[in-house]
mmCIF file of C-alpha atoms in Angstrom:
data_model
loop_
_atom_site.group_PDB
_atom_site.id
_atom_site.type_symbol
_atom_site.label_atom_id
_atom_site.label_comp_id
_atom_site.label_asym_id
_atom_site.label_seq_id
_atom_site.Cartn_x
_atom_site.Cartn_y
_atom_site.Cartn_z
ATOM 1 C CA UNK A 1 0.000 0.000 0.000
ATOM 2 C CA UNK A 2 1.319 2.815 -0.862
ATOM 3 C CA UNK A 3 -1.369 5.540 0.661
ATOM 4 C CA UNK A 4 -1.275 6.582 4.028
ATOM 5 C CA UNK A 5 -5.167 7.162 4.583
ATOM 6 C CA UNK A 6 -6.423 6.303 7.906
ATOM 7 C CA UNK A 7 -8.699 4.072 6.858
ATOM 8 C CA UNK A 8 -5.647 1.800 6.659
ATOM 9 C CA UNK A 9 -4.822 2.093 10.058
ATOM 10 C CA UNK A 10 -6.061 -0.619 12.650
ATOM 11 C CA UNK A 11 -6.812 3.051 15.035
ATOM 12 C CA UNK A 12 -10.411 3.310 16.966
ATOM 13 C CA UNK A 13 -11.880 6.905 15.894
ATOM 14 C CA UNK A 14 -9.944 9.759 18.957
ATOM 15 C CA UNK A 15 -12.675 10.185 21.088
ATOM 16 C CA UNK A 16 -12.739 6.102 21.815
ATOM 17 C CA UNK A 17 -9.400 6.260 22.489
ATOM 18 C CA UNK A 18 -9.352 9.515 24.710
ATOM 19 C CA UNK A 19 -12.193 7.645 26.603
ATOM 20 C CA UNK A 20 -10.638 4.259 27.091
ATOM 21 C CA UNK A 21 -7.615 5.910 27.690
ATOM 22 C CA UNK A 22 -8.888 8.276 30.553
ATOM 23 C CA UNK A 23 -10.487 5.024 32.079
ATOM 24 C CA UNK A 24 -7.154 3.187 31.898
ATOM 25 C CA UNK A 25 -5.008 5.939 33.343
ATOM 26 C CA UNK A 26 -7.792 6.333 36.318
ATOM 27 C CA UNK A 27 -7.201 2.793 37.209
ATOM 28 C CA UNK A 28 -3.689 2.778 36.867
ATOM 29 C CA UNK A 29 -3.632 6.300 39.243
ATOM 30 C CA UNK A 30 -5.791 4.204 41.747
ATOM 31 C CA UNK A 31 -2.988 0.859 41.597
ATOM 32 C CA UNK A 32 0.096 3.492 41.475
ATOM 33 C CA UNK A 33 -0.366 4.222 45.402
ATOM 34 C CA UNK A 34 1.385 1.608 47.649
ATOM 35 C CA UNK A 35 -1.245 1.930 49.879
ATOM 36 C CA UNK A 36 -3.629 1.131 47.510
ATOM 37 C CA UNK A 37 -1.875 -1.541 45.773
ATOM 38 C CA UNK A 38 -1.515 -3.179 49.037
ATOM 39 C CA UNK A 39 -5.270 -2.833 49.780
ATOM 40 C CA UNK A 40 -5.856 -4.400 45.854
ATOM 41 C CA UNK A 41 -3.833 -7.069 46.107
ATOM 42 C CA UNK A 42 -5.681 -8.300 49.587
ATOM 43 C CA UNK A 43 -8.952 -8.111 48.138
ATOM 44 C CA UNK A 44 -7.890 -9.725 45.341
ATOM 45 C CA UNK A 45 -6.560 -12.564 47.381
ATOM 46 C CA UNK A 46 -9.706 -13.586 49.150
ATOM 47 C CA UNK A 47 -11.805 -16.091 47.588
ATOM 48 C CA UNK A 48 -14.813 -13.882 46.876
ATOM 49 C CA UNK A 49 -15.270 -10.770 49.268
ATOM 50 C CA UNK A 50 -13.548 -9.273 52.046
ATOM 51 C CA UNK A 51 -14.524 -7.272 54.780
ATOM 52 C CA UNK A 52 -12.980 -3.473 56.055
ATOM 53 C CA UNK A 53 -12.145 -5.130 58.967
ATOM 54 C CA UNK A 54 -9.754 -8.012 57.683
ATOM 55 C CA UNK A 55 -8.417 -5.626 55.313
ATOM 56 C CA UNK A 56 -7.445 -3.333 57.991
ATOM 57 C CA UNK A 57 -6.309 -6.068 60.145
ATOM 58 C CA UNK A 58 -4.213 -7.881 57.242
ATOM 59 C CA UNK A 59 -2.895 -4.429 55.702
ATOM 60 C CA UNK A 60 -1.755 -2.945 59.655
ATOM 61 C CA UNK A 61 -3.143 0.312 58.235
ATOM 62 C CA UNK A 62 -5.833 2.274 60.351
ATOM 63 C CA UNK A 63 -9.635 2.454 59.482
ATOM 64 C CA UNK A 64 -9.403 5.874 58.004
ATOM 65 C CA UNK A 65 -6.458 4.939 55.610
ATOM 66 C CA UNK A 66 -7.784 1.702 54.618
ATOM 67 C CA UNK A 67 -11.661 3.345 53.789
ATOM 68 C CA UNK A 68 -9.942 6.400 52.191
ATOM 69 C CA UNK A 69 -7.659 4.224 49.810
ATOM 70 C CA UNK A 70 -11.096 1.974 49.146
ATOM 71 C CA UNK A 71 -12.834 4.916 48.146
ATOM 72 C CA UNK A 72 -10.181 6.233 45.550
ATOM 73 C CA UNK A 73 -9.879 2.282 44.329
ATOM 74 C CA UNK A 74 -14.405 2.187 44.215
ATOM 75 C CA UNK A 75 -13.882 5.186 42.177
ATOM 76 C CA UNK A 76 -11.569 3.688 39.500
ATOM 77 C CA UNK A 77 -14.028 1.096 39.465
ATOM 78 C CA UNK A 78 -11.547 -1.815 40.798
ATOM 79 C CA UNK A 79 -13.592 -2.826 43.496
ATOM 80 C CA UNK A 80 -17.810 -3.249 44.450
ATOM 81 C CA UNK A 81 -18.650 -2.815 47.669
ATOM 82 C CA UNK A 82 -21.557 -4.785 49.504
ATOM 83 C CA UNK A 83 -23.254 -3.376 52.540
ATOM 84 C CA UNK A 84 -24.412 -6.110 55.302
ATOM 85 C CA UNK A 85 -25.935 -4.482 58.015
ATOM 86 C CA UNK A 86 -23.169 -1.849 59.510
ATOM 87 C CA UNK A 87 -20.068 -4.147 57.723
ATOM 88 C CA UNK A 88 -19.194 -3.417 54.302
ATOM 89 C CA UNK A 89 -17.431 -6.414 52.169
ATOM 90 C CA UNK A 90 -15.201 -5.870 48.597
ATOM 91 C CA UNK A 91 -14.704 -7.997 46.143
ATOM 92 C CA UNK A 92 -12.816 -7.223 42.490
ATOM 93 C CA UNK A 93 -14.749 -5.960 39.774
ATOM 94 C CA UNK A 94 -13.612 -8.566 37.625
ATOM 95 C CA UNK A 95 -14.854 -7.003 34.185
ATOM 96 C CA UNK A 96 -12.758 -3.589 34.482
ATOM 97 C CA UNK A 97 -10.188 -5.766 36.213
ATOM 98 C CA UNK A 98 -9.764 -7.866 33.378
ATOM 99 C CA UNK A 99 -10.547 -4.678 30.818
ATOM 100 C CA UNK A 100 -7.759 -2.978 32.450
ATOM 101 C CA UNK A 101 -5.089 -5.647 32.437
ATOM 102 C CA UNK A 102 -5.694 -6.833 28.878
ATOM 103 C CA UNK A 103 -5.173 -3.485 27.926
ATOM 104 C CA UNK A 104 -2.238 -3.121 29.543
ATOM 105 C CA UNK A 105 -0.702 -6.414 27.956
ATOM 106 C CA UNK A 106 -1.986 -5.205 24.603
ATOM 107 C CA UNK A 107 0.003 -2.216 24.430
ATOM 108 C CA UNK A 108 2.805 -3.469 22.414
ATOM 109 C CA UNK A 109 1.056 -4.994 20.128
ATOM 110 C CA UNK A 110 -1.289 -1.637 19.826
ATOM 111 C CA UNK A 111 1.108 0.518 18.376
ATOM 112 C CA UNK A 112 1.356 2.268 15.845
ATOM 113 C CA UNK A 113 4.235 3.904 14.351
ATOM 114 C CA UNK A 114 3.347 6.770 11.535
ATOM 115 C CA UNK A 115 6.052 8.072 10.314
ATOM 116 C CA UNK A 116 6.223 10.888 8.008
ATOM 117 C CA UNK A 117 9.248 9.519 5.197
ATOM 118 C CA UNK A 118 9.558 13.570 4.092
ATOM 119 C CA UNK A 119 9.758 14.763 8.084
ATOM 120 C CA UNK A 120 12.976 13.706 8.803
ATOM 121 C CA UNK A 121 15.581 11.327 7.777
ATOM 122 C CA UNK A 122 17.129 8.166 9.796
#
């Protein structure tokens, strides 16, 4: 092929992107605290939900830490909360979980390089 049109291009339309990509970088914002990533990584470990209180217990953190890192990680949409009476359990959310590692892997194989042959020479 010897056109350049972007119809050639395997590229989602900019304002998928932009919107994917906002997503992605919330979620990777929300994993890119210790804290957080700590907090993650023990609800991720239990075998379907976890309460506050063992994730406080297992992370040495105080209440206030652990429920303001849960907050910032509901808000990414990495985790769903369930209310039982005054205790509150987490589990994953496995969809954006799994949307937001894919993505990740796919990266390398997502890009694309356009190169202009006139802008400069190599």
């Amino acid at each position: 092929m010897t056109s350049s049109s972007p119809a050639e291009f395997d590229v989602e339309p900019t304002e998928v992107l932009e919107d994917r990509f906002v997503t992605l970088a919330t979620m990777a914002r929300a994993l890119g605290d210790p804290i957080r990533l700590a907090v993650f990584t023990c609800i991720a470990s239990a075998s379907t939900e976890i309460c506050v209180c063992d994730i406080v217990h297992s992370s040495g953190r105080s209440q206030a830490t652990v429920s303001y890192h849960l907050k910032k990680l509901r808000e990414a949409g990495l985790i769903v909360p369930r209310r039982e009476g005054t205790w509150i359990w987490y589990r994953i959310n496995e969809p954006a979980f799994n949307l937001f590692s894919e993505a990740i892997a796919s990266l390398p194989s997502q890009m694309v390089t356009l190169r202009d042959p006139t802008c400069c020479s190599s």
